[in-house]
XYZ file of C-alpha atoms in Angstrom:
627
model
C 0.000 0.000 0.000
C 1.394 3.431 -0.964
C 1.822 6.287 1.488
C -1.147 8.043 -0.048
C -3.323 4.969 0.302
C -2.283 4.692 3.952
C -3.101 8.348 4.474
C -6.654 7.885 3.234
C -7.297 4.461 4.751
C -10.368 4.363 7.023
C -10.725 8.147 6.885
C -14.287 9.185 7.646
C -15.617 11.845 5.325
C -18.623 14.052 6.008
C -20.354 15.738 3.082
C -21.471 19.322 3.635
C -22.917 22.032 1.460
C -20.565 24.958 0.924
C -23.102 27.300 2.486
C -22.861 25.283 5.709
C -19.106 25.783 6.108
C -18.924 29.531 5.394
C -18.768 32.262 8.017
C -20.007 34.820 5.507
C -20.867 34.603 1.847
C -22.046 37.213 -0.550
C -21.869 38.400 -4.097
C -19.663 41.397 -4.786
C -21.536 43.539 -7.295
C -21.545 47.221 -6.383
C -22.767 49.832 -8.810
C -20.097 50.590 -11.390
C -17.864 53.314 -9.941
C -15.938 56.052 -11.686
C -12.518 54.920 -12.918
C -9.357 56.969 -13.321
C -5.615 56.288 -13.570
C -5.195 59.082 -11.028
C -6.859 56.887 -8.405
C -4.912 54.263 -6.453
C -7.345 51.520 -5.369
C -7.345 48.499 -7.760
C -10.735 47.354 -9.034
C -10.774 43.774 -10.325
C -13.144 41.521 -12.257
C -13.236 37.816 -13.093
C -10.467 38.244 -15.698
C -8.065 39.042 -12.840
C -8.711 35.697 -11.099
C -6.823 32.557 -12.103
C -5.167 29.525 -10.491
C -5.688 30.753 -6.956
C -4.038 34.093 -7.681
C -5.297 37.650 -8.067
C -3.583 39.583 -10.853
C -3.319 43.306 -10.155
C -1.353 44.161 -13.317
C -4.282 44.850 -15.645
C -6.907 46.570 -13.544
C -8.861 49.794 -13.406
C -8.616 52.113 -10.405
C -11.232 53.673 -8.136
C -11.101 56.435 -5.565
C -10.486 55.993 -1.844
C -13.960 57.418 -1.261
C -15.680 54.742 -3.386
C -13.555 52.020 -1.834
C -14.552 53.021 1.709
C -18.207 53.144 0.697
C -18.056 49.592 -0.718
C -16.060 48.320 2.242
C -18.733 49.423 4.732
C -21.041 46.754 3.405
C -18.623 44.087 2.212
C -15.016 44.001 3.357
C -12.377 41.768 1.740
C -10.053 40.066 4.211
C -6.988 37.830 4.109
C -7.834 34.198 3.166
C -11.164 35.185 1.644
C -12.007 33.306 -1.543
C -13.137 35.046 -4.717
C -14.956 33.061 -7.418
C -15.633 34.451 -10.885
C -19.340 34.309 -11.692
C -19.365 35.676 -15.265
C -17.058 35.104 -18.210
C -14.244 32.986 -16.769
C -16.792 31.099 -14.682
C -15.430 29.171 -11.721
C -11.945 30.702 -11.666
C -10.834 31.100 -8.061
C -8.485 33.480 -6.241
C -7.353 33.572 -2.620
C -6.741 36.898 -0.894
C -3.174 36.701 0.418
C -2.958 39.882 2.420
C -5.023 42.794 3.616
C -4.781 44.449 0.206
C -6.890 47.477 -0.492
C -8.929 46.550 -3.552
C -12.450 45.875 -4.673
C -14.253 44.380 -7.650
C -17.378 42.988 -9.227
C -18.791 39.900 -10.972
C -17.330 37.798 -8.167
C -18.600 35.734 -5.274
C -16.813 36.147 -1.968
C -16.559 33.208 0.450
C -15.238 33.306 3.995
C -14.787 29.740 5.230
C -15.032 28.437 8.775
C -11.428 27.265 9.190
C -12.394 24.998 12.078
C -14.238 22.858 9.526
C -12.495 23.349 6.199
C -9.127 24.805 5.203
C -8.968 27.414 2.457
C -6.276 25.552 0.492
C -8.207 22.276 0.786
C -11.256 23.974 -0.674
C -9.102 25.444 -3.455
C -7.756 22.058 -4.504
C -11.214 20.499 -4.435
C -12.966 23.331 -6.257
C -10.408 23.535 -9.094
C -11.235 20.069 -10.395
C -12.575 20.177 -13.928
C -15.634 18.169 -13.021
C -16.577 20.613 -10.248
C -16.166 23.682 -12.458
C -17.903 22.006 -15.399
C -20.810 21.070 -13.161
C -21.223 24.691 -12.114
C -20.870 25.995 -15.663
C -23.572 23.588 -16.836
C -25.954 25.247 -14.368
C -25.335 28.844 -15.418
C -28.434 30.844 -16.235
C -29.630 31.499 -19.775
C -29.016 35.269 -19.873
C -26.856 36.735 -22.655
C -23.694 36.612 -20.521
C -24.606 33.624 -18.404
C -23.529 33.476 -14.787
C -23.483 31.085 -11.843
C -26.314 31.663 -9.446
C -25.499 32.127 -5.760
C -27.616 29.102 -4.907
C -25.510 26.836 -7.095
C -22.389 27.901 -5.201
C -23.975 27.569 -1.772
C -25.398 24.109 -2.519
C -22.155 22.663 -3.845
C -21.452 19.562 -1.748
C -17.896 19.046 -0.506
C -16.299 16.032 1.213
C -14.881 17.119 4.574
C -12.279 14.846 6.199
C -10.590 15.775 9.478
C -8.502 18.963 9.625
C -5.409 16.817 10.154
C -6.032 14.907 6.908
C -6.872 18.150 5.094
C -3.513 19.581 6.164
C -1.659 16.523 4.883
C -3.519 16.569 1.577
C -2.840 20.285 1.136
C 0.851 19.781 1.892
C 1.169 17.128 -0.813
C -0.833 18.967 -3.462
C 0.844 22.306 -2.781
C 4.171 20.723 -3.675
C 2.943 20.171 -7.192
C 1.546 23.663 -7.595
C 4.821 25.109 -6.274
C 6.800 23.181 -8.885
C 4.576 24.466 -11.648
C 4.853 28.027 -10.333
C 8.651 27.815 -10.241
C 8.816 26.471 -13.777
C 6.421 29.140 -15.049
C 8.563 31.769 -13.326
C 11.578 30.323 -15.089
C 9.732 30.526 -18.389
C 8.929 34.193 -17.758
C 12.565 34.900 -16.898
C 13.710 33.408 -20.187
C 11.110 35.403 -22.095
C 12.425 38.589 -20.488
C 15.944 37.530 -21.400
C 14.899 37.130 -25.035
C 13.209 40.532 -24.971
C 16.341 42.112 -23.521
C 18.519 40.859 -26.375
C 15.883 41.744 -28.950
C 15.812 45.320 -27.629
C 19.595 45.515 -27.608
C 20.059 44.144 -31.121
C 17.459 46.494 -32.587
C 18.775 49.657 -30.945
C 20.248 52.397 -33.143
C 23.538 52.279 -31.235
C 23.978 48.559 -31.705
C 22.927 48.542 -35.352
C 25.525 51.214 -36.099
C 28.100 49.204 -34.173
C 27.400 46.084 -36.245
C 27.539 48.125 -39.451
C 31.089 49.224 -38.648
C 32.165 45.627 -38.038
C 30.570 44.158 -41.156
C 32.823 43.813 -44.219
C 32.245 46.408 -46.894
C 29.845 48.611 -44.941
C 32.353 50.704 -43.009
C 34.036 51.872 -46.240
C 30.620 53.010 -47.496
C 30.235 55.203 -44.420
C 26.846 53.623 -43.766
C 24.732 54.749 -40.824
C 21.347 53.539 -39.719
C 18.552 55.480 -41.433
C 15.175 56.505 -40.087
C 12.193 55.989 -42.355
C 8.430 55.840 -42.169
C 6.861 52.457 -42.765
C 4.736 53.901 -45.535
C 7.934 54.521 -47.546
C 9.030 50.849 -47.559
C 5.934 48.648 -47.237
C 2.587 48.149 -48.937
C -0.402 47.710 -46.663
C -3.274 45.332 -47.453
C -6.454 45.773 -45.432
C -8.456 42.715 -44.446
C -11.854 42.226 -46.102
C -15.117 40.390 -45.501
C -15.191 36.629 -45.000
C -15.492 34.883 -48.403
C -18.767 33.187 -47.437
C -19.252 31.348 -50.729
C -15.772 29.860 -50.490
C -15.447 29.017 -46.829
C -14.950 26.073 -44.470
C -14.411 25.985 -40.713
C -11.983 23.079 -41.101
C -9.365 22.517 -43.834
C -10.505 20.390 -46.795
C -9.030 19.376 -50.151
C -10.754 22.398 -51.692
C -10.345 24.897 -48.857
C -6.752 24.890 -47.598
C -5.820 28.562 -47.376
C -6.168 29.891 -43.806
C -8.323 32.893 -43.004
C -6.901 35.112 -40.252
C -8.602 37.704 -38.089
C -7.183 39.907 -35.343
C -6.067 38.650 -31.938
C -3.268 36.537 -30.560
C -1.999 33.696 -32.734
C -3.942 30.812 -31.238
C -7.220 32.744 -31.554
C -6.678 34.397 -34.942
C -7.509 31.458 -37.252
C -11.056 32.061 -38.505
C -11.432 29.258 -41.060
C -10.261 28.224 -44.546
C -10.875 29.272 -48.157
C -9.474 28.692 -51.657
C -8.625 32.346 -52.248
C -5.324 33.954 -51.228
C -5.520 37.706 -50.819
C -1.854 37.799 -49.645
C 0.624 35.373 -51.228
C 3.939 36.926 -50.133
C 5.833 36.955 -46.858
C 4.191 39.552 -44.669
C 3.605 40.878 -41.176
C 0.062 41.195 -39.845
C -1.079 43.628 -37.149
C -4.322 43.359 -35.204
C -6.077 46.675 -35.808
C -9.204 46.670 -33.658
C -10.086 45.465 -30.164
C -7.003 43.316 -29.486
C -4.687 45.776 -31.207
C -1.003 45.848 -31.976
C -0.499 42.070 -31.905
C 2.108 41.253 -34.550
C 2.446 37.967 -36.481
C 4.875 36.783 -39.155
C 3.323 34.990 -42.158
C 5.169 33.025 -44.838
C 2.366 31.052 -46.509
C -0.552 32.470 -48.562
C -3.607 33.492 -46.519
C -6.783 35.551 -46.538
C -7.016 38.425 -43.987
C -10.418 39.606 -42.834
C -11.529 42.837 -41.215
C -9.545 44.168 -38.242
C -6.266 42.898 -39.709
C -3.617 44.970 -41.518
C -0.991 43.196 -43.657
C 2.448 44.731 -44.320
C 4.377 43.587 -47.420
C 7.967 44.706 -48.053
C 8.836 46.613 -51.217
C 12.398 45.301 -50.989
C 14.256 47.610 -48.604
C 13.341 45.712 -45.447
C 13.514 41.993 -44.634
C 10.016 40.898 -43.596
C 11.255 38.927 -40.583
C 13.284 41.961 -39.476
C 10.128 44.073 -39.714
C 8.343 41.499 -37.567
C 10.963 41.682 -34.818
C 11.086 45.449 -35.067
C 7.333 45.838 -34.617
C 7.393 43.396 -31.698
C 9.807 45.829 -30.117
C 7.745 48.959 -30.875
C 4.885 50.684 -29.139
C 2.209 51.304 -31.737
C 0.047 54.334 -31.021
C -3.672 53.946 -31.563
C -6.997 55.668 -30.995
C -8.162 55.465 -27.365
C -11.711 56.655 -28.001
C -14.399 53.993 -28.198
C -13.009 50.593 -29.221
C -9.186 50.818 -29.521
C -8.214 50.736 -33.193
C -5.404 51.256 -35.689
C -5.689 52.786 -39.135
C -3.572 52.413 -42.275
C -2.306 55.989 -41.895
C -1.165 55.310 -38.330
C 0.914 52.364 -39.557
C 2.332 54.336 -42.489
C 3.587 57.056 -40.128
C 5.457 54.732 -37.748
C 9.157 55.659 -37.818
C 11.677 52.840 -37.694
C 15.447 52.325 -37.754
C 16.530 50.810 -41.066
C 19.997 49.236 -41.340
C 21.211 47.702 -44.633
C 19.871 44.311 -45.720
C 23.120 42.622 -44.648
C 22.648 43.801 -41.055
C 18.941 42.996 -41.058
C 19.761 39.394 -42.002
C 22.334 39.137 -39.202
C 19.868 40.463 -36.622
C 17.160 38.091 -37.869
C 19.531 35.124 -37.623
C 20.414 35.986 -34.031
C 16.843 36.654 -32.920
C 15.599 33.497 -34.627
C 17.975 31.547 -32.392
C 16.769 33.339 -29.289
C 13.134 32.897 -30.213
C 13.670 29.201 -30.870
C 14.511 28.910 -27.181
C 11.023 30.060 -26.296
C 9.484 27.117 -28.109
C 12.231 24.575 -27.423
C 11.305 22.025 -24.788
C 14.995 21.631 -23.989
C 15.383 25.340 -23.368
C 12.214 26.419 -21.614
C 10.446 23.211 -20.669
C 6.842 23.908 -21.615
C 6.257 20.162 -21.646
C 7.803 19.905 -18.191
C 5.460 22.617 -16.931
C 2.499 20.832 -18.475
C 3.623 17.505 -17.009
C 3.980 18.944 -13.499
C 0.547 20.534 -13.820
C -0.907 17.193 -14.871
C 0.854 15.455 -11.982
C -0.720 17.946 -9.608
C -4.154 17.275 -11.075
C -3.536 13.529 -10.938
C -2.698 13.531 -7.239
C -5.369 16.053 -6.426
C -7.916 13.538 -7.674
C -6.229 10.701 -5.816
C -5.962 12.562 -2.536
C -9.510 13.848 -2.571
C -11.371 10.650 -3.447
C -10.763 8.741 -0.198
C -11.426 5.564 -2.142
C -8.261 3.471 -1.754
C -9.746 0.506 -3.610
C -9.211 2.296 -6.892
C -5.620 3.296 -6.212
C -3.873 1.111 -8.780
C -1.348 2.417 -11.267
C 1.722 1.543 -13.241
C 4.969 3.438 -12.994
C 6.410 5.308 -15.931
C 9.706 7.142 -15.846
C 9.563 10.262 -17.970
C 10.928 13.735 -17.534
C 12.442 16.565 -19.486
C 15.150 18.702 -17.979
C 17.030 21.724 -19.127
C 19.783 20.955 -21.618
C 23.125 22.474 -22.480
C 21.807 23.414 -25.921
C 20.222 26.469 -24.339
C 23.567 27.873 -23.275
C 25.234 26.756 -26.517
C 22.647 28.725 -28.469
C 23.194 31.836 -26.374
C 26.912 31.668 -27.024
C 26.465 30.945 -30.715
C 24.082 33.863 -31.176
C 26.602 36.268 -29.686
C 29.494 34.880 -31.711
C 27.754 35.690 -34.993
C 28.459 39.375 -34.449
C 31.495 39.023 -32.227
C 29.626 39.746 -29.023
C 30.193 37.880 -25.772
C 26.585 37.279 -24.763
C 27.314 36.607 -21.104
C 30.831 38.027 -20.964
C 31.934 34.431 -21.602
C 35.632 33.589 -21.900
C 37.153 30.293 -23.034
C 39.647 29.245 -20.347
C 41.712 26.194 -19.500
C 40.847 24.571 -16.191
C 44.433 25.034 -14.967
C 43.970 28.793 -15.327
C 41.381 28.964 -12.557
C 41.920 25.786 -10.487
C 44.587 23.721 -8.776
C 44.446 19.989 -9.540
C 45.678 17.110 -7.371
C 45.230 13.358 -7.124
C 44.969 11.091 -4.104
C 47.281 8.491 -2.674
C 48.781 5.948 -5.093
C 49.197 3.365 -2.316
C 46.416 0.931 -1.552
C 45.704 1.798 2.079
C 45.383 -0.478 5.049
C 41.839 -0.080 6.289
C 40.868 0.206 9.952
C 37.521 0.051 11.739
C 37.434 3.732 12.656
C 39.456 6.752 11.668
C 39.540 9.084 8.656
C 36.932 8.239 5.984
C 38.516 7.020 2.727
C 36.853 7.361 -0.701
C 37.494 6.309 -4.267
C 35.552 6.139 -7.561
C 32.729 3.987 -6.230
C 31.983 6.535 -3.490
C 31.518 9.536 -5.807
C 27.708 9.517 -5.561
C 27.894 9.767 -1.763
C 31.334 10.808 -0.557
C 30.136 10.962 3.035
C 28.667 7.473 3.029
C 31.861 5.422 2.774
C 32.473 2.540 5.208
C 36.255 2.545 4.676
C 38.692 4.284 7.052
C 42.434 4.874 7.421
C 44.461 5.962 10.432
C 45.212 9.588 11.171
C 48.890 8.727 10.865
C 48.370 7.658 7.229
C 46.176 10.669 6.526
C 48.852 13.064 7.778
C 51.045 11.906 4.877
C 48.597 13.515 2.414
C 50.143 16.710 1.007
C 46.785 18.132 -0.098
C 43.739 17.596 2.081
C 40.200 18.360 0.892
C 38.524 21.508 2.067
C 35.094 23.044 1.639
C 34.092 23.793 -2.016
C 36.756 21.525 -3.524
C 35.458 19.343 -6.362
C 36.205 15.627 -6.661
C 36.207 14.216 -10.212
C 36.512 10.550 -11.159
C 39.477 9.953 -13.486
C 39.810 6.165 -13.879
C 37.099 3.836 -15.212
C 34.156 6.151 -14.721
C 35.512 9.524 -15.860
C 33.974 12.942 -15.261
C 31.505 12.312 -12.438
C 31.836 14.991 -9.751
C 31.049 15.655 -6.113
C 31.478 18.814 -4.049
C 33.192 18.842 -0.657
C 30.687 20.361 1.759
C 32.911 20.967 4.806
C 36.494 20.958 6.091
C 36.246 17.570 7.828
C 39.054 15.067 7.286
C 38.516 13.010 4.139
C 41.110 10.780 2.465
C 40.963 9.908 -1.240
C 42.492 7.477 -3.693
C 44.367 8.090 -6.944
C 41.211 7.247 -8.926
C 39.884 10.672 -7.916
C 41.180 14.099 -8.898
C 40.775 16.916 -6.394
C 40.017 20.218 -8.159
C 40.349 23.390 -6.103
C 38.750 26.221 -8.100
C 39.397 29.915 -7.573
C 35.934 30.839 -6.366
C 36.295 34.422 -7.542
C 36.408 33.017 -11.100
C 34.203 29.931 -10.990
C 31.705 28.522 -8.504
C 32.263 24.920 -7.446
C 28.720 23.942 -8.357
C 28.953 25.627 -11.752
C 32.218 23.774 -12.412
C 30.563 20.472 -11.494
C 27.739 21.123 -13.943
C 30.260 22.121 -16.626
C 32.372 18.967 -16.281
C 29.291 16.751 -16.328
C 27.721 18.579 -19.300
C 28.029 17.585 -22.949
C 30.727 20.225 -23.327
C 32.674 18.656 -20.459
C 32.271 15.151 -21.874
C 33.623 16.308 -25.247
C 36.629 17.950 -23.604
C 37.350 14.877 -21.506
C 37.007 12.561 -24.492
C 39.838 14.405 -26.283
C 42.239 13.567 -23.465
C 41.067 10.182 -22.181
C 43.409 7.237 -22.786
C 40.747 5.060 -24.414
C 43.144 2.136 -25.017
C 44.166 1.896 -21.355
C 42.648 -0.788 -19.138
C 40.706 0.597 -17.397
C 40.378 3.838 -19.391
C 41.727 6.894 -17.600
C 42.772 10.514 -17.933
C 46.216 11.539 -16.737
C 46.323 14.199 -14.047
C 48.286 16.609 -16.258
C 45.637 16.447 -18.964
C 42.792 17.549 -16.674
C 44.143 21.098 -16.484
C 43.934 21.376 -20.280
C 40.143 21.021 -20.326
C 38.615 24.187 -21.816
C 35.369 25.736 -20.686
C 33.374 28.880 -21.393
C 33.296 30.791 -18.104
C 30.707 33.578 -17.674
C 30.635 36.113 -14.856
C 29.968 34.947 -11.292
C 26.504 36.537 -11.444
C 25.595 34.530 -14.506
C 27.021 31.381 -12.912
C 24.834 31.927 -9.854
C 21.789 32.335 -12.082
C 22.527 29.213 -14.118
C 23.245 27.158 -10.986
C 19.937 28.273 -9.472
C 18.121 27.021 -12.578
C 19.929 23.701 -12.769
C 19.605 23.115 -9.037
C 15.855 23.504 -9.364
C 15.563 20.839 -12.011
C 18.082 18.579 -10.343
C 15.933 18.799 -7.228
C 12.727 18.139 -9.147
C 14.089 15.052 -10.849
C 16.225 13.497 -8.142
C 15.307 14.666 -4.657
C 12.682 12.403 -3.117
C 12.305 14.701 -0.120
C 11.060 17.421 -2.469
C 8.026 15.347 -3.347
C 8.973 13.978 -6.731
C 10.132 10.390 -6.283
C 9.976 8.228 -9.336
C 6.538 6.952 -8.456
C 5.072 10.376 -9.248
C 6.916 10.878 -12.512
C 3.759 9.757 -14.250
C 2.180 10.497 -17.555
C -0.570 13.016 -17.934
C -3.393 10.524 -18.118
C -2.248 8.636 -15.056
C -2.449 11.812 -13.048
C -5.928 12.600 -14.372
C -7.008 9.015 -13.637
C -6.154 9.381 -9.965
C -7.656 12.838 -9.750
C -10.945 11.402 -10.916
C -10.689 8.426 -8.570
C -9.749 10.451 -5.521
C -12.493 12.964 -6.006
C -15.235 10.505 -6.874
C -16.382 10.165 -3.279
C -18.543 7.315 -2.167
C -21.619 8.246 -0.224
C -22.743 6.418 2.882
C -26.403 7.292 2.523
């Protein structure tokens, strides 16, 4: 029986209506107040509620006076629960502090924490089947909303507070992993945007021009032009209703695009191409300013403007440039862009040669955003599915259904991400991270252990060799202090052990200054920590780059294979600044922890496929009644 099965075994569950476990409950729907950016009190709606969080980035603002008037009747306190009743029905947010804010189109719940924990309710309520059940009961008005009675009558299984706490602890681990990975994804996106901004700046474009063969002699400088001087603009038309299909067919293969973000812009298919050249499209009404790059023929419909180069600008360069630009638009009524507004946008225009270089670099950076090895979208999705899987399992209390097979699958960050960063910078002779190629001997001292097979004793100084590299503090071999005193170089904190005979290139970091003896099969590397961090060096040696360097110097014909001590110092690595090392180590540590550290909540038994997780979610939340 698994630990989770044991946790749920014989647990008595009482079913209660949500209305029975609330201290207070009411619907927040004040009269619409006056908004102004001069005010300071955030005013949220259902669109600001998602995944237990409240997003205050895209809100309107109300006055202190209106806020106090609303608060008299309905205050919002820490640990209150907000549920969206219109639009994004069933989305839930938990108030984390005594923030000053208000909103509408939301239900507010204040639970009795002697009966049910807020986080327990969150995990239960976020199940698809619970939300779908509520959505199916929305009223038939034009917008459709959940009635208060449907919320109040929702039945919830209530185990003991002790079991709730344990369930929350387990499920929160999964949500924390997903949050960390999503944060990592956002960091990488910002990194991409930083380099895009840098590469498209006037200063940098002029700098590249001077370095590019043939351009310096021409005295070329970046020009400023209006878009109307270098592009033709095609305005989207009406949907070709007589030649239209919602899905692609043999006859209708050409996509029809409307405005909006990429995943929502596909309207249908036709057999007519209004644009058959590479182009950039811009959403021109409602969701405005969203830029897409198009290579294949397509048909644009209203609210979409299509920019086609006349030859002086590379279309992909224009795409990146417009991504990096703020496009002014009309603020009155529905936000919109016009052809004249686009024509009057001023841009920096380097020569074609430079445009192609910038495109090549930014293509590499952008590939990282969609590369599972670089940014782990599949890993994020997998962790989310694992959370859902165990949420179902932990909230069913039906151990009879807890059967599953184990599957080992995970995706972790790869060295290709860092290789691509370096490669992108090298194209124009720029050190992306201030990276320098250095020999190991330049920034580390290298030693080996005793060449004499020691005489072991029952107690004394711990002695390690190759087979102990995975756990250098778990050895059961010891030598006398007298023998240890013969060692010229004794390990100290932050030294790095590396295997050099048989298994070559596996590393371990010395965590303290305790006595520790080592055999000749291990190399002791003492890095200069002002140049390289011990942990970063370990990751480097064990990376693909490290394996390639080692392979050049390994004596493959020796039995067993080995690398001579003098050759280790010749290993070459790209060494960024300490700050960058710290950042990279923090990333890799996270994923190392996720994959390998059982105490973090991800033993192999929970490295399960998506469907397995969903299976257990359903089982654990399909409560049996004792009517």
